Amino acid sequence: MRIGELRHRITLQKLNPSRDSFGAEDPEWVDVATVWAAIYPISGREYFAAQQVNAEISTKIIIRYRTGVESKMRVTYGERTFEILAVIHFQEKKKELQLMCREVV
């Protein structure tokens, strides 16, 4: 991965479950880190579910290696949100992580 390819500023977020005053779960996403990344769309598809057209876009996001990145987290980039499906420690060299994501539409 060349540094010039890391041109997108993304934010990694984790879910911080909490409860409101009535005891109902009130999920809150908390920023963990803002890092430089490369974003590559892999594939897209449309499907019908419950009589609605839905879009699903698979995306690979590459960041420099950092500890603590998990598939329970998500990525935000501008107004876009990506659910992390898998975290791949490419070649186990502690140089980069590949985040296999699904864009939340």
mmCIF file of C-alpha atoms in Angstrom:
data_model
loop_
_atom_site.group_PDB
_atom_site.id
_atom_site.type_symbol
_atom_site.label_atom_id
_atom_site.label_comp_id
_atom_site.label_asym_id
_atom_site.label_seq_id
_atom_site.Cartn_x
_atom_site.Cartn_y
_atom_site.Cartn_z
ATOM 1 C CA MET A 1 0.000 0.000 0.000
ATOM 2 C CA ARG A 2 1.464 3.305 -1.071
ATOM 3 C CA ILE A 3 0.824 6.318 1.125
ATOM 4 C CA GLY A 4 -0.704 8.258 -1.791
ATOM 5 C CA GLU A 5 -3.531 5.712 -1.982
ATOM 6 C CA LEU A 6 -4.621 6.512 1.583
ATOM 7 C CA ARG A 7 -6.499 9.670 0.603
ATOM 8 C CA HIS A 8 -9.856 9.252 2.342
ATOM 9 C CA ARG A 9 -10.315 10.441 5.936
ATOM 10 C CA ILE A 10 -12.521 7.919 7.747
ATOM 11 C CA THR A 11 -13.704 7.512 11.316
ATOM 12 C CA LEU A 12 -13.815 4.168 13.108
ATOM 13 C CA GLN A 13 -16.694 3.907 15.578
ATOM 14 C CA LYS A 14 -17.742 1.376 18.200
ATOM 15 C CA LEU A 15 -21.153 0.765 19.677
ATOM 16 C CA ASN A 16 -21.603 1.989 23.235
ATOM 17 C CA PRO A 17 -24.830 0.389 24.463
ATOM 18 C CA SER A 18 -26.645 2.391 27.080
ATOM 19 C CA ARG A 19 -30.145 2.641 28.495
ATOM 20 C CA ASP A 20 -32.535 5.568 28.434
ATOM 21 C CA SER A 21 -34.564 6.730 31.440
ATOM 22 C CA PHE A 22 -37.230 4.084 30.688
ATOM 23 C CA GLY A 23 -34.703 1.237 30.601
ATOM 24 C CA ALA A 24 -34.883 0.759 26.835
ATOM 25 C CA GLU A 25 -31.646 0.159 24.964
ATOM 26 C CA ASP A 26 -30.330 3.383 23.461
ATOM 27 C CA PRO A 27 -27.452 2.530 21.106
ATOM 28 C CA GLU A 28 -24.829 5.224 20.685
ATOM 29 C CA TRP A 29 -21.869 5.107 18.277
ATOM 30 C CA VAL A 30 -18.663 6.543 19.724
ATOM 31 C CA ASP A 31 -15.648 7.650 17.659
ATOM 32 C CA VAL A 32 -12.558 5.519 18.264
ATOM 33 C CA ALA A 33 -10.123 6.979 15.738
ATOM 34 C CA THR A 34 -9.946 9.082 12.593
ATOM 35 C CA VAL A 35 -7.448 7.651 10.092
ATOM 36 C CA TRP A 36 -6.414 7.828 6.440
ATOM 37 C CA ALA A 37 -7.756 5.039 4.234
ATOM 38 C CA ALA A 38 -8.162 3.738 0.705
ATOM 39 C CA ILE A 39 -11.744 2.847 -0.266
ATOM 40 C CA TYR A 40 -12.451 0.352 -3.053
ATOM 41 C CA PRO A 41 -15.977 -0.655 -4.097
ATOM 42 C CA ILE A 42 -15.989 -4.406 -4.762
ATOM 43 C CA SER A 43 -19.523 -5.164 -5.898
ATOM 44 C CA GLY A 44 -23.079 -3.946 -5.713
ATOM 45 C CA ARG A 45 -26.493 -5.513 -6.066
ATOM 46 C CA GLU A 46 -30.135 -4.698 -5.735
ATOM 47 C CA TYR A 47 -32.661 -7.095 -4.268
ATOM 48 C CA PHE A 48 -36.318 -7.147 -3.349
ATOM 49 C CA ALA A 49 -37.341 -7.695 0.265
ATOM 50 C CA ALA A 50 -40.770 -6.990 1.741
ATOM 51 C CA GLN A 51 -41.827 -5.373 -1.539
ATOM 52 C CA GLN A 52 -39.020 -2.809 -1.391
ATOM 53 C CA VAL A 53 -35.958 -2.451 -3.554
ATOM 54 C CA ASN A 54 -32.812 -2.551 -1.432
ATOM 55 C CA ALA A 55 -29.237 -1.855 -2.481
ATOM 56 C CA GLU A 56 -26.176 -3.521 -1.041
ATOM 57 C CA ILE A 57 -22.646 -2.375 -1.848
ATOM 58 C CA SER A 58 -19.588 -4.392 -0.812
ATOM 59 C CA THR A 59 -16.507 -2.280 -0.137
ATOM 60 C CA LYS A 60 -12.904 -2.929 0.882
ATOM 61 C CA ILE A 61 -11.327 -0.246 3.079
ATOM 62 C CA ILE A 62 -7.585 -0.388 3.695
ATOM 63 C CA ILE A 63 -5.975 1.371 6.661
ATOM 64 C CA ARG A 64 -2.591 1.286 8.319
ATOM 65 C CA TYR A 65 -2.284 -1.439 10.945
ATOM 66 C CA ARG A 66 -3.685 -0.611 14.352
ATOM 67 C CA THR A 67 -4.790 -2.782 17.246
ATOM 68 C CA GLY A 68 -8.347 -2.958 18.509
ATOM 69 C CA VAL A 69 -10.206 -2.880 15.161
ATOM 70 C CA GLU A 70 -13.086 -5.389 15.282
ATOM 71 C CA SER A 71 -15.976 -6.534 13.107
ATOM 72 C CA LYS A 72 -18.378 -5.106 15.724
ATOM 73 C CA MET A 73 -17.285 -1.625 14.681
ATOM 74 C CA ARG A 74 -18.327 0.574 11.769
ATOM 75 C CA VAL A 75 -16.731 3.164 9.496
ATOM 76 C CA THR A 76 -18.079 6.583 8.591
ATOM 77 C CA TYR A 77 -16.864 8.557 5.597
ATOM 78 C CA GLY A 78 -18.631 11.849 5.072
ATOM 79 C CA GLU A 79 -22.356 11.043 5.012
ATOM 80 C CA ARG A 80 -21.715 7.356 4.261
ATOM 81 C CA THR A 81 -21.680 4.526 6.817
ATOM 82 C CA PHE A 82 -20.065 1.101 6.397
ATOM 83 C CA GLU A 83 -20.697 -1.972 8.554
ATOM 84 C CA ILE A 84 -17.462 -3.929 9.072
ATOM 85 C CA LEU A 85 -18.036 -7.604 8.202
ATOM 86 C CA ALA A 86 -14.442 -8.830 8.554
ATOM 87 C CA VAL A 87 -11.038 -7.462 9.545
ATOM 88 C CA ILE A 88 -8.151 -9.000 7.588
ATOM 89 C CA HIS A 89 -4.607 -8.544 8.878
ATOM 90 C CA PHE A 90 -2.995 -8.696 5.439
ATOM 91 C CA GLN A 91 0.150 -10.896 5.375
ATOM 92 C CA GLU A 92 0.438 -10.640 9.195
ATOM 93 C CA LYS A 93 3.155 -7.968 8.843
ATOM 94 C CA LYS A 94 1.518 -5.297 11.021
ATOM 95 C CA LYS A 95 1.493 -2.892 8.066
ATOM 96 C CA GLU A 96 -2.149 -2.734 7.019
ATOM 97 C CA LEU A 97 -5.662 -3.923 7.771
ATOM 98 C CA GLN A 98 -8.263 -4.679 5.137
ATOM 99 C CA LEU A 99 -11.803 -4.014 6.316
ATOM 100 C CA MET A 100 -14.393 -5.923 4.319
ATOM 101 C CA CYS A 101 -17.533 -3.809 4.614
ATOM 102 C CA ARG A 102 -21.133 -3.439 3.543
ATOM 103 C CA GLU A 103 -22.393 0.073 2.977
ATOM 104 C CA VAL A 104 -25.479 0.912 5.018
ATOM 105 C CA VAL A 105 -27.920 2.480 2.540
#
